[in-house]
Coordinates of C-alpha atoms and ligand atoms in Angstrom, one line a residue:
M1 CA -101.3 155.6 15.9
N2 CA -103.6 154.7 19.2
K3 CA -105.7 157.5 20.7
T4 CA -105.9 156.0 24.2
P5 CA -107.2 157.3 27.9
A6 CA -105.0 158.2 30.2
F7 CA -105.0 160.7 33.7
A8 CA -102.0 163.3 33.2
A9 CA -100.8 166.2 35.5
F10 CA -100.7 168.9 33.9
S11 CA -99.0 171.1 36.2
P12 CA -97.1 170.4 39.3
D13 CA -100.0 172.2 41.4
T14 CA -103.0 170.8 40.4
P15 CA -104.3 168.1 40.5
L16 CA -104.1 165.1 38.0
G17 CA -107.2 164.6 35.3
P18 CA -108.5 162.7 31.6
H19 CA -106.3 163.1 29.0
T20 CA -105.6 160.8 25.6
I21 CA -102.6 160.0 24.3
D22 CA -101.3 158.1 20.9
R23 CA -99.6 154.7 21.3
R24 CA -98.1 153.3 18.6
N25 CA -99.0 150.5 16.6
P26 CA -97.2 147.1 17.3
G27 CA -93.3 146.8 15.1
P28 CA -91.8 143.6 14.9
D29 CA -90.6 143.5 18.8
D30 CA -93.3 144.8 20.7
V31 CA -95.7 143.4 22.7
Q32 CA -98.9 145.6 23.3
I33 CA -101.3 145.3 26.3
D34 CA -104.2 146.4 28.2
I35 CA -103.4 147.5 31.6
L36 CA -105.9 146.0 34.0
F37 CA -104.2 147.6 37.0
C38 CA -101.1 149.8 37.8
G39 CA -100.0 150.3 41.3
V40 CA -99.3 153.8 43.1
C41 CA -95.6 154.6 44.0
H42 CA -93.9 157.9 45.8
S43 CA -92.3 158.3 42.8
D44 CA -95.4 159.1 41.0
L45 CA -95.4 162.0 43.4
H46 CA -92.5 162.9 43.0
T47 CA -92.0 163.5 39.2
V48 CA -95.6 165.2 38.9
K49 CA -95.2 167.2 41.3
A50 CA -91.8 168.6 39.7
E51 CA -89.8 167.4 43.7
W52 CA -87.2 166.2 40.9
G53 CA -86.9 168.9 38.3
G54 CA -89.7 169.1 35.8
P55 CA -91.3 166.9 33.4
T56 CA -92.6 167.0 30.4
Y57 CA -96.8 168.2 30.8
P58 CA -99.0 166.7 30.4
A59 CA -97.5 163.7 32.1
V60 CA -98.7 160.1 32.5
V61 CA -97.1 158.2 35.1
G62 CA -97.3 155.0 37.0
H63 CA -94.5 152.1 36.5
E64 CA -96.3 149.1 37.9
I65 CA -98.2 147.4 35.6
V66 CA -99.9 144.0 34.6
G67 CA -102.6 143.5 32.2
R68 CA -103.6 141.4 29.1
V69 CA -101.5 141.0 25.7
T70 CA -103.4 142.1 23.2
G71 CA -101.2 141.8 20.6
V72 CA -97.2 140.7 19.8
G73 CA -95.1 141.4 17.0
A74 CA -93.3 138.9 14.7
N75 CA -89.9 137.9 16.7
V76 CA -91.7 138.3 19.7
T77 CA -91.2 134.7 21.9
G78 CA -92.2 134.2 25.4
V79 CA -95.0 135.7 25.4
K80 CA -98.3 135.3 23.2
V81 CA -101.8 137.2 23.0
G82 CA -104.1 136.3 26.2
D83 CA -101.1 136.2 28.4
M84 CA -100.7 138.0 31.8
A85 CA -97.6 140.1 31.5
G86 CA -96.1 143.3 33.4
V87 CA -94.2 146.0 33.3
G88 CA -92.3 148.5 35.3
C89 CA -90.0 151.2 35.3
M90 CA -88.2 150.9 32.0
V91 CA -89.7 150.1 28.3
D92 CA -85.7 149.9 26.4
S93 CA -81.9 150.3 26.4
C94 CA -79.4 150.1 24.9
Q95 CA -78.4 146.7 24.9
A96 CA -74.9 146.5 24.0
C97 CA -72.5 148.7 26.5
A98 CA -71.3 146.5 29.1
S99 CA -74.2 147.1 32.0
C100 CA -77.2 146.1 29.8
K101 CA -74.8 142.8 28.5
D102 CA -74.6 142.4 32.5
G103 CA -79.0 142.1 32.8
L104 CA -78.2 145.8 34.7
E105 CA -80.5 148.0 32.0
Q106 CA -81.0 149.9 34.9
F107 CA -77.6 151.4 34.3
C108 CA -77.5 151.2 30.7
E109 CA -74.5 153.7 29.7
N110 CA -76.4 155.5 27.5
G111 CA -79.5 156.1 29.1
F112 CA -82.8 153.7 29.9
T113 CA -85.7 154.9 29.0
G114 CA -88.1 155.6 31.8
T115 CA -91.8 154.1 31.2
Y116 CA -92.8 157.3 31.9
N117 CA -91.4 161.0 31.4
S118 CA -88.4 159.5 29.5
P119 CA -87.6 160.6 26.2
D120 CA -88.7 158.4 23.7
K121 CA -86.7 157.1 21.3
K122 CA -89.3 155.0 19.2
S123 CA -91.8 157.7 19.0
G124 CA -91.1 160.6 19.3
G125 CA -91.8 162.9 22.5
V126 CA -91.6 161.3 25.8
T127 CA -92.8 158.2 27.1
Y128 CA -96.5 157.9 29.2
G129 CA -96.5 155.1 31.8
G130 CA -99.5 152.8 33.5
Y131 CA -102.1 155.8 34.8
S132 CA -103.4 154.0 30.6
T133 CA -106.0 151.7 29.4
S134 CA -103.2 150.5 27.0
I135 CA -98.9 150.5 26.3
V136 CA -96.6 148.9 23.5
V137 CA -93.2 147.9 25.2
D138 CA -90.4 146.1 23.5
R139 CA -90.3 142.7 24.2
R140 CA -87.2 141.9 25.8
F141 CA -88.9 144.9 28.8
V142 CA -91.8 142.7 29.3
L143 CA -92.8 140.5 32.1
R144 CA -94.2 136.9 32.5
I145 CA -96.3 136.8 35.3
P146 CA -96.6 133.6 36.8
G147 CA -99.9 132.0 36.6
S148 CA -100.8 131.6 40.2
M149 CA -100.3 134.7 40.7
D150 CA -102.8 138.1 41.4
P151 CA -102.3 140.4 38.7
A152 CA -103.6 143.3 41.4
S153 CA -101.3 142.8 43.9
T154 CA -98.7 141.0 41.7
A155 CA -98.6 145.1 39.8
P156 CA -96.5 146.7 42.9
L157 CA -93.9 144.0 43.1
L158 CA -92.7 145.4 39.0
C159 CA -91.1 148.3 41.1
A160 CA -91.4 148.0 44.9
G161 CA -90.8 144.6 44.9
I162 CA -87.4 144.4 42.6
T163 CA -86.3 147.5 44.4
T164 CA -86.2 145.9 47.7
Y165 CA -85.2 142.9 46.4
S166 CA -82.2 144.1 44.4
P167 CA -80.9 145.5 46.9
L168 CA -81.2 142.2 49.6
R169 CA -80.1 140.1 47.2
H170 CA -76.5 142.3 46.5
W171 CA -75.3 143.1 50.1
G172 CA -76.1 138.7 50.5
V173 CA -79.1 138.8 52.5
K174 CA -79.4 135.6 54.2
K175 CA -80.8 132.9 56.9
G176 CA -79.5 134.6 59.7
S177 CA -78.4 138.0 58.9
R178 CA -80.0 141.0 60.6
V179 CA -82.0 143.2 58.2
G180 CA -83.1 146.7 59.1
V181 CA -85.8 148.8 57.2
V182 CA -86.7 152.2 57.7
G183 CA -90.2 153.7 56.7
L184 CA -93.5 151.3 56.5
G185 CA -94.8 152.2 53.1
G186 CA -94.8 150.6 49.3
L187 CA -90.9 149.7 49.4
G188 CA -90.6 149.5 53.2
H189 CA -93.8 147.0 53.5
M190 CA -92.2 144.8 50.5
A191 CA -88.6 144.4 52.1
I192 CA -90.2 143.5 54.9
K193 CA -91.6 140.6 53.3
I194 CA -89.3 139.5 51.0
A195 CA -86.5 140.1 53.7
H196 CA -88.5 137.5 55.5
A197 CA -88.8 135.2 53.6
M198 CA -85.1 135.3 53.1
G199 CA -84.5 134.1 56.4
A200 CA -83.6 137.3 57.7
H201 CA -84.5 138.5 61.5
V202 CA -86.2 141.6 60.5
T203 CA -86.6 145.5 62.5
L204 CA -88.8 147.8 61.0
F205 CA -87.7 151.5 62.0
T206 CA -91.1 153.5 61.5
T207 CA -92.4 157.0 62.2
S208 CA -96.1 155.7 63.0
P209 CA -96.8 154.2 66.2
G210 CA -100.2 152.8 64.5
K211 CA -98.5 150.9 61.8
E212 CA -96.6 147.8 64.7
A213 CA -99.2 145.2 64.5
D214 CA -99.3 145.2 60.4
A215 CA -94.7 145.0 60.8
H216 CA -95.0 142.2 62.6
R217 CA -97.9 140.3 60.3
L218 CA -95.9 141.4 57.8
G219 CA -93.0 139.8 58.9
A220 CA -91.0 142.3 61.1
D221 CA -89.6 140.4 64.3
E222 CA -88.6 143.9 65.8
V223 CA -90.9 146.9 65.3
I224 CA -88.8 150.4 67.0
L225 CA -91.1 153.9 66.5
T226 CA -88.3 156.9 65.2
K227 CA -90.5 159.6 66.5
G228 CA -88.3 161.3 69.1
G229 CA -85.2 159.8 68.9
I230 CA -84.7 155.6 69.2
K231 CA -84.4 155.0 72.3
A232 CA -84.9 150.8 71.9
T233 CA -80.4 149.8 71.6
P234 CA -80.9 146.4 68.7
K235 CA -78.4 144.1 68.1
P236 CA -76.4 145.9 65.4
M237 CA -77.6 144.6 61.8
D238 CA -75.8 143.6 58.4
V239 CA -77.9 145.5 56.0
I240 CA -80.6 148.8 56.5
I241 CA -82.9 149.2 53.6
D242 CA -84.2 153.4 54.0
T243 CA -86.6 153.7 52.2
V244 CA -87.7 156.7 53.9
S245 CA -89.2 159.7 50.9
A246 CA -88.0 162.7 52.8
A247 CA -84.8 164.4 54.0
H248 CA -84.0 162.5 57.6
D249 CA -81.1 162.3 59.7
L250 CA -78.9 158.8 58.7
N251 CA -76.5 159.1 61.4
V252 CA -78.7 156.5 63.6
Y253 CA -79.1 154.2 61.1
I254 CA -75.2 154.5 60.7
A255 CA -74.8 154.2 64.3
L256 CA -77.2 150.7 64.2
L257 CA -74.9 149.4 61.7
A258 CA -72.9 146.0 62.5
R259 CA -69.0 146.1 61.8
D260 CA -69.0 145.8 57.7
G261 CA -73.0 146.7 57.9
T262 CA -74.2 148.7 55.4
L263 CA -77.2 151.9 55.1
V264 CA -78.7 151.2 51.6
L265 CA -81.0 154.2 50.3
L266 CA -83.3 153.4 48.8
G267 CA -85.3 156.8 48.5
A268 CA -85.2 159.6 46.6
P269 CA -86.4 162.9 48.7
P270 CA -85.7 166.1 46.0
T271 CA -83.8 168.1 49.0
P272 CA -80.7 166.5 50.5
H273 CA -80.1 164.9 54.0
P274 CA -78.3 165.9 56.8
P275 CA -74.0 164.9 56.9
L276 CA -72.6 162.6 57.6
K277 CA -70.5 162.3 60.8
V278 CA -67.5 159.8 59.1
M279 CA -66.3 158.4 62.1
P280 CA -69.1 156.2 63.2
M281 CA -67.9 155.2 59.4
I282 CA -64.2 154.5 60.0
S283 CA -64.6 153.3 63.7
R284 CA -66.7 149.3 62.1
R285 CA -65.5 150.2 58.3
R286 CA -69.7 150.5 57.8
S287 CA -70.8 151.3 54.4
L288 CA -73.3 153.7 52.7
G289 CA -74.4 151.9 49.6
A290 CA -77.6 153.0 47.4
S291 CA -79.8 151.1 44.5
L292 CA -81.8 151.7 41.1
I293 CA -84.7 149.4 41.3
G294 CA -83.2 146.3 38.9
G295 CA -82.1 144.4 35.5
I296 CA -85.1 143.0 33.5
K297 CA -83.5 139.0 34.5
E298 CA -83.8 140.3 38.4
T299 CA -86.5 141.3 38.2
Q300 CA -88.4 137.9 36.1
E301 CA -86.4 135.8 39.9
M302 CA -87.7 138.0 42.1
L303 CA -91.3 137.4 40.7
D304 CA -90.7 133.7 40.6
F305 CA -89.3 134.1 43.8
C306 CA -92.3 135.5 45.0
A307 CA -95.0 133.4 43.4
E308 CA -92.4 130.9 44.9
H309 CA -92.7 132.1 48.3
G310 CA -96.9 133.4 48.2
I311 CA -95.6 137.1 48.3
A312 CA -97.8 139.8 47.0
A313 CA -98.3 143.4 48.3
D314 CA -101.3 144.7 50.3
I315 CA -102.7 146.5 48.2
E316 CA -105.5 149.3 48.2
L317 CA -107.8 148.9 45.2
I318 CA -108.6 152.4 43.5
S319 CA -110.6 153.7 40.9
M320 CA -108.3 156.0 38.6
Q321 CA -110.5 159.2 39.7
E322 CA -109.5 158.5 43.2
I323 CA -105.4 159.0 42.3
N324 CA -105.3 162.5 44.0
T325 CA -106.9 161.6 47.4
A326 CA -104.2 158.7 47.0
Y327 CA -101.4 161.3 46.7
E328 CA -102.3 163.1 49.9
R329 CA -102.7 159.8 51.8
M330 CA -99.6 159.3 50.6
L331 CA -98.4 162.2 51.6
K332 CA -99.4 161.5 55.0
S333 CA -97.5 157.8 55.1
D334 CA -101.4 156.8 55.3
V335 CA -100.9 153.9 53.1
K336 CA -101.7 150.1 53.6
Y337 CA -99.7 150.3 52.1
R338 CA -99.8 150.4 48.6
F339 CA -102.9 151.5 46.0
V340 CA -103.4 150.2 42.9
I341 CA -105.4 151.3 40.5
D342 CA -108.6 149.9 38.2
M343 CA -107.7 150.3 35.2
Q344 CA -111.0 149.6 34.7
S345 CA -112.3 152.9 36.0
L346 CA -110.6 154.7 33.1
R347 CA -111.9 152.3 30.2
E348 CA -115.6 153.2 31.6
K349 CA -115.9 156.6 33.3
G350 CA -112.7 157.9 31.3
S351 CA -113.0 161.3 34.2
Ligands
NAP1 P1 -94.4 155.2 50.6 O1 -95.5 154.9 50.7 O2 -94.6 156.9 50.4 O3 -93.3 154.9 51.4 C1 -92.4 155.8 52.7 C2 -92.7 155.5 53.7 O4 -91.2 156.6 54.4 C3 -94.0 155.6 54.8 O5 -95.1 155.2 55.0 C4 -93.0 156.8 55.5 O6 -93.2 155.6 56.5 C5 -91.5 156.8 55.5 N1 -91.5 158.2 55.9 C6 -92.1 159.1 55.0 N2 -91.8 160.7 55.3 C7 -91.4 160.5 56.0 C8 -90.5 161.7 57.2 N3 -90.8 162.9 56.7 N4 -89.6 160.9 58.1 C9 -89.1 159.7 58.1 N5 -90.1 159.0 57.8 C10 -91.0 159.3 57.2 O7 -93.1 155.5 49.3 P2 -92.6 154.5 48.6 O8 -93.1 154.4 47.7 O9 -92.2 153.7 49.5 O10 -91.4 155.4 48.6 C11 -90.3 155.3 49.0 C12 -89.3 156.2 48.7 O11 -88.6 155.8 47.7 C13 -89.1 157.8 47.2 O12 -88.7 159.2 47.9 C14 -89.3 156.6 45.6 O13 -89.4 158.0 45.1 C15 -88.2 156.2 46.2 N6 -88.0 154.5 45.2 C16 -86.7 154.4 44.5 C17 -86.2 153.6 44.3 C18 -85.2 153.2 43.6 O14 -85.2 152.5 42.6 N7 -84.3 153.1 44.8 C19 -87.8 152.9 43.6 C20 -88.9 153.4 43.8 C21 -88.8 154.2 44.6 P3 -93.2 155.7 58.6 O15 -94.8 155.7 58.5 O16 -93.0 154.2 58.8 O17 -91.9 156.2 59.2
ZN2 ZN1 -91.3 153.9 41.6

């Protein structure tokens, strides 16, 4: 075991602070990575604040990890010491069930191992995520980072990127599709960039008037303010990607779908949305869908797609010690558009 500096939550309502965790020595199938950057996902915040049920404290979150490979086991191919590598939301799965065989490890029928707060089948206890200086991960869950990509602004692709790329692909978005994106935060800004690169006409729905100009710069063709009710009447949409982290009325978005259109829920609020009205769904054969991150093969495909199209996240680089302020700002929808922790700050100061 290796003692590793980390930042942890110790309870739902106290600030995160320094902590030391044990990382296993790399086995034959393992890749050891020095973490350089870790993105800050709203799921980290839901988890540490126990909004999805209590995590095991101390909880070390973070699942948008990019770093330098420092060790590889005997069975590892594809990455070598010195390479840049990525780790997203999963670090293990059964590899034997139908979902794993289909490359959909996020739907592993025996339960995938999350990068944080999952029972750790290899070392016991729970898994610890990227708010730490290093990690050891099974080779099947390590992503290659194309050489042209900037490591800091690539980190958010490991969750926000794949979580939006996967449903856009699954629901068949292509040139000329009409795509709506609800909420301009970490996921929302990636959804705009990726849908735009796929050739879609993109409409952003936002509660924040101040984000309009940015949305156009990111690739939105249309921006609709939602505070006080939607007054615009945009052309019916094929797919609407809902990234909002709090409960809200979905009926307003169902009403904006074309015949056979789908509202895809990505946001995972701690409380239920208000009830859905059935008639507007029946009357145009509209669907409600939902999606969870994406499989490893598709995550690599997304990274390659982003490299090809010059897509990365718009980030605010912070030190590990600034995480509590970053969470406060995230709760106020004040993120442009993903915080990324420079893990050098944890190596240097530790607290
Ligand atoms: P984020 O950066 O905080 O962005 C969420 C955005 O939603 C905000 O910027 C804001 O956009 C909008 N919003 C927030 N509160 C709202 C409210 N009360 N009413 C209307 N709009 C509101 O969060 P994120 O990291 O993108 O994550 C978003 C959600 O997706 C979280 O619930 C997270 O847990 C979940 N998630 C799901 C998956 C998955 O696999 N399905 C993966 C990762 C994250 P505007 O200012 O533009 O209104
Ligand atoms: Zn995430």
